[in-house]
Short mmCIF file of C-alpha atoms in Angstrom, two decimals:
data_model
loop_
_atom_site.label_atom_id
_atom_site.label_comp_id
_atom_site.label_asym_id
_atom_site.label_seq_id
_atom_site.Cartn_x
_atom_site.Cartn_y
_atom_site.Cartn_z
CA UNK A 1 78.86 194.11 -12.85
CA UNK A 2 76.20 195.92 -13.76
CA UNK A 3 79.17 198.65 -14.17
CA UNK A 4 80.94 197.18 -16.36
CA UNK A 5 77.87 197.10 -18.72
CA UNK A 6 78.38 192.46 -18.93
CA UNK A 7 75.08 192.58 -19.35
CA UNK A 8 71.77 193.17 -20.94
CA UNK A 9 68.61 191.53 -21.09
CA UNK A 10 64.91 191.28 -22.72
CA UNK A 11 61.85 189.75 -22.47
CA UNK A 12 60.06 188.27 -25.33
CA UNK A 13 56.22 185.86 -23.86
CA UNK A 14 57.69 183.68 -22.81
CA UNK A 15 62.09 183.70 -23.52
CA UNK A 16 63.89 185.51 -22.39
CA UNK A 17 67.56 187.12 -24.66
CA UNK A 18 70.73 187.74 -22.15
CA UNK A 19 73.64 189.28 -24.53
CA UNK A 20 76.39 188.87 -22.02
CA UNK A 21 80.24 190.50 -22.85
CA UNK A 22 81.68 188.03 -20.07
CA UNK A 23 85.52 189.76 -17.64
CA UNK A 24 88.56 189.10 -20.38
CA UNK A 25 92.07 187.75 -17.15
CA UNK A 26 94.08 188.44 -19.45
CA UNK A 27 95.65 191.49 -18.04
CA UNK A 28 97.04 189.34 -14.86
CA UNK A 29 95.99 187.98 -11.25
CA UNK A 30 93.33 190.94 -10.07
CA UNK A 31 91.56 190.68 -13.34
CA UNK A 32 91.42 186.96 -13.19
CA UNK A 33 90.22 187.50 -10.04
CA UNK A 34 87.42 189.25 -10.74
CA UNK A 35 86.59 187.37 -13.98
CA UNK A 36 86.26 183.35 -12.27
CA UNK A 37 84.28 185.88 -9.23
CA UNK A 38 81.29 186.64 -11.92
CA UNK A 39 81.85 184.06 -13.89
CA UNK A 40 80.64 182.16 -9.65
CA UNK A 41 77.56 185.27 -9.82
CA UNK A 42 76.45 184.78 -12.77
CA UNK A 43 75.37 180.84 -13.09
CA UNK A 44 74.18 181.58 -9.89
CA UNK A 45 72.04 184.43 -11.54
CA UNK A 46 71.09 182.19 -14.30
CA UNK A 47 70.13 179.66 -12.14
CA UNK A 48 67.98 182.10 -9.50
CA UNK A 49 66.62 183.35 -13.92
CA UNK A 50 65.67 179.62 -14.48
CA UNK A 51 62.65 180.03 -11.72
CA UNK A 52 60.85 182.20 -13.24
CA UNK A 53 61.47 182.52 -16.85
CA UNK A 54 62.29 178.99 -17.89
CA UNK A 55 62.67 179.81 -21.42
CA UNK A 56 66.52 181.28 -21.29
CA UNK A 57 69.12 182.22 -24.40
CA UNK A 58 72.32 183.29 -23.81
CA UNK A 59 74.55 185.04 -26.59
CA UNK A 60 78.13 186.91 -26.53
CA UNK A 61 81.59 187.20 -25.43
CA UNK A 62 82.06 184.10 -22.66
CA UNK A 63 86.22 184.80 -23.24
CA UNK A 64 86.33 180.98 -22.08
CA UNK A 65 87.20 178.15 -24.77
CA UNK A 66 85.19 175.71 -23.57
CA UNK A 67 87.60 172.01 -25.99
CA UNK A 68 90.79 171.49 -27.29
CA UNK A 69 88.37 171.94 -30.39
CA UNK A 70 87.70 175.88 -29.38
CA UNK A 71 91.03 176.86 -30.20
CA UNK A 72 94.10 176.41 -32.25
CA UNK A 73 96.85 175.23 -29.63
CA UNK A 74 95.53 174.72 -26.93
CA UNK A 75 98.67 172.15 -25.05
CA UNK A 76 100.65 175.22 -26.00
CA UNK A 77 97.03 177.46 -24.71
CA UNK A 78 97.18 175.72 -20.78
CA UNK A 79 98.38 177.73 -18.72
CA UNK A 80 96.29 181.18 -20.55
CA UNK A 81 93.82 183.00 -19.18
CA UNK A 82 90.28 181.83 -21.73
CA UNK A 83 91.19 178.58 -21.25
CA UNK A 84 92.10 177.65 -17.45
CA UNK A 85 91.06 174.44 -16.60
CA UNK A 86 89.51 175.86 -13.36
CA UNK A 87 87.39 177.85 -16.45
CA UNK A 88 86.71 175.19 -19.00
CA UNK A 89 85.65 172.88 -15.88
CA UNK A 90 83.03 176.67 -15.66
CA UNK A 91 81.99 176.00 -19.14
CA UNK A 92 81.42 172.03 -18.73
CA UNK A 93 79.32 173.01 -14.57
CA UNK A 94 77.27 175.58 -16.84
CA UNK A 95 76.37 172.92 -20.29
CA UNK A 96 75.71 170.01 -17.55
CA UNK A 97 73.45 172.81 -15.55
CA UNK A 98 70.59 172.56 -18.86
CA UNK A 99 71.88 174.96 -20.87
CA UNK A 100 73.12 173.34 -25.08
CA UNK A 101 76.66 175.12 -26.59
CA UNK A 102 74.32 175.73 -30.47
CA UNK A 103 77.05 175.64 -32.16
CA UNK A 104 78.27 172.26 -31.49
CA UNK A 105 74.81 171.24 -31.85
CA UNK A 106 74.23 171.50 -35.01
CA UNK A 107 78.73 171.54 -35.82
CA UNK A 108 79.31 168.32 -33.17
CA UNK A 109 83.07 168.08 -34.62
CA UNK A 110 83.60 171.79 -36.15
CA UNK A 111 86.24 173.66 -36.19
CA UNK A 112 86.38 177.45 -36.96
CA UNK A 113 87.13 180.27 -34.07
CA UNK A 114 85.44 183.69 -33.76
CA UNK A 115 88.53 184.97 -32.16
CA UNK A 116 91.65 185.35 -34.17
CA UNK A 117 94.31 188.13 -32.13
CA UNK A 118 95.93 190.73 -33.93
CA UNK A 119 98.88 190.25 -33.32
CA UNK A 120 101.41 187.50 -35.49
CA UNK A 121 98.92 186.87 -38.99
CA UNK A 122 97.10 184.76 -36.85
CA UNK A 123 93.33 185.31 -38.60
CA UNK A 124 95.34 185.21 -41.95
CA UNK A 125 96.67 181.21 -40.08
CA UNK A 126 93.33 180.78 -38.61
CA UNK A 127 94.88 180.91 -34.83
CA UNK A 128 92.36 181.10 -33.64
CA UNK A 129 89.77 180.81 -30.09
CA UNK A 130 85.79 179.76 -30.03
CA UNK A 131 85.31 182.48 -27.10
CA UNK A 132 80.97 183.69 -28.83
CA UNK A 133 78.57 180.80 -27.78
CA UNK A 134 74.67 180.33 -27.87
CA UNK A 135 73.96 178.81 -24.81
CA UNK A 136 69.85 177.61 -25.35
CA UNK A 137 68.35 176.19 -21.92
CA UNK A 138 67.45 173.02 -23.39
CA UNK A 139 64.04 172.58 -23.55
CA UNK A 140 64.92 175.32 -26.56
CA UNK A 141 67.40 173.06 -27.84
CA UNK A 142 65.22 171.49 -30.15
CA UNK A 143 63.97 174.52 -32.30
CA UNK A 144 67.47 175.36 -33.11
CA UNK A 145 68.01 175.65 -36.47
CA UNK A 146 70.86 176.37 -38.10
CA UNK A 147 74.11 178.24 -36.31
CA UNK A 148 77.43 179.32 -38.04
CA UNK A 149 80.54 181.08 -37.27
CA UNK A 150 81.14 184.32 -40.18
CA UNK A 151 84.51 184.09 -40.47
CA UNK A 152 84.57 185.98 -43.84
CA UNK A 153 82.70 188.50 -41.53
CA UNK A 154 85.50 191.22 -40.62
CA UNK A 155 84.97 193.71 -38.26
CA UNK A 156 87.52 193.12 -34.96
CA UNK A 157 89.68 190.90 -33.47
CA UNK A 158 85.82 188.70 -33.88
CA UNK A 159 83.71 187.49 -35.46
CA UNK A 160 79.78 187.23 -36.05
CA UNK A 161 77.49 184.07 -34.87
CA UNK A 162 74.19 183.45 -35.33
CA UNK A 163 71.41 181.52 -34.56
CA UNK A 164 68.60 180.77 -35.87
CA UNK A 165 65.79 180.05 -33.79
CA UNK A 166 61.92 178.29 -34.45
CA UNK A 167 61.18 180.16 -31.45
#
């Protein structure tokens, strides 16, 4: 996965920041299989890393909308890469393994997205997906002070996502 430059790791004192770009599976079965292999590898990689670096912040484009609240049309997208049952199950496993979804922790019921297709005016109609995440190990959860998505900032098909944490 290093050949695709998907992970940037920086250690700061006793905590580690990983900025990640998870594969997309939207171009077909080969890339979807690659994505699922990456997810398995990444889970194992982070499980090992947590043994020596237990305070982790993992941010980036996960290319998965976890819950129905995270996608504008869950029924219509149930068979779409990025909202497949196996991808969503991986996210559930991820958050049950000692990680907190910082946005949902601070905004449990907020319907807000971080990505919109360039097609059919999706952004203007707010037909988006929340696929960009800030995950923190549970031992950092209570240090999160603010999380928001800068939906009014338009520079790509994603909007910036922001987390403030008191470390």
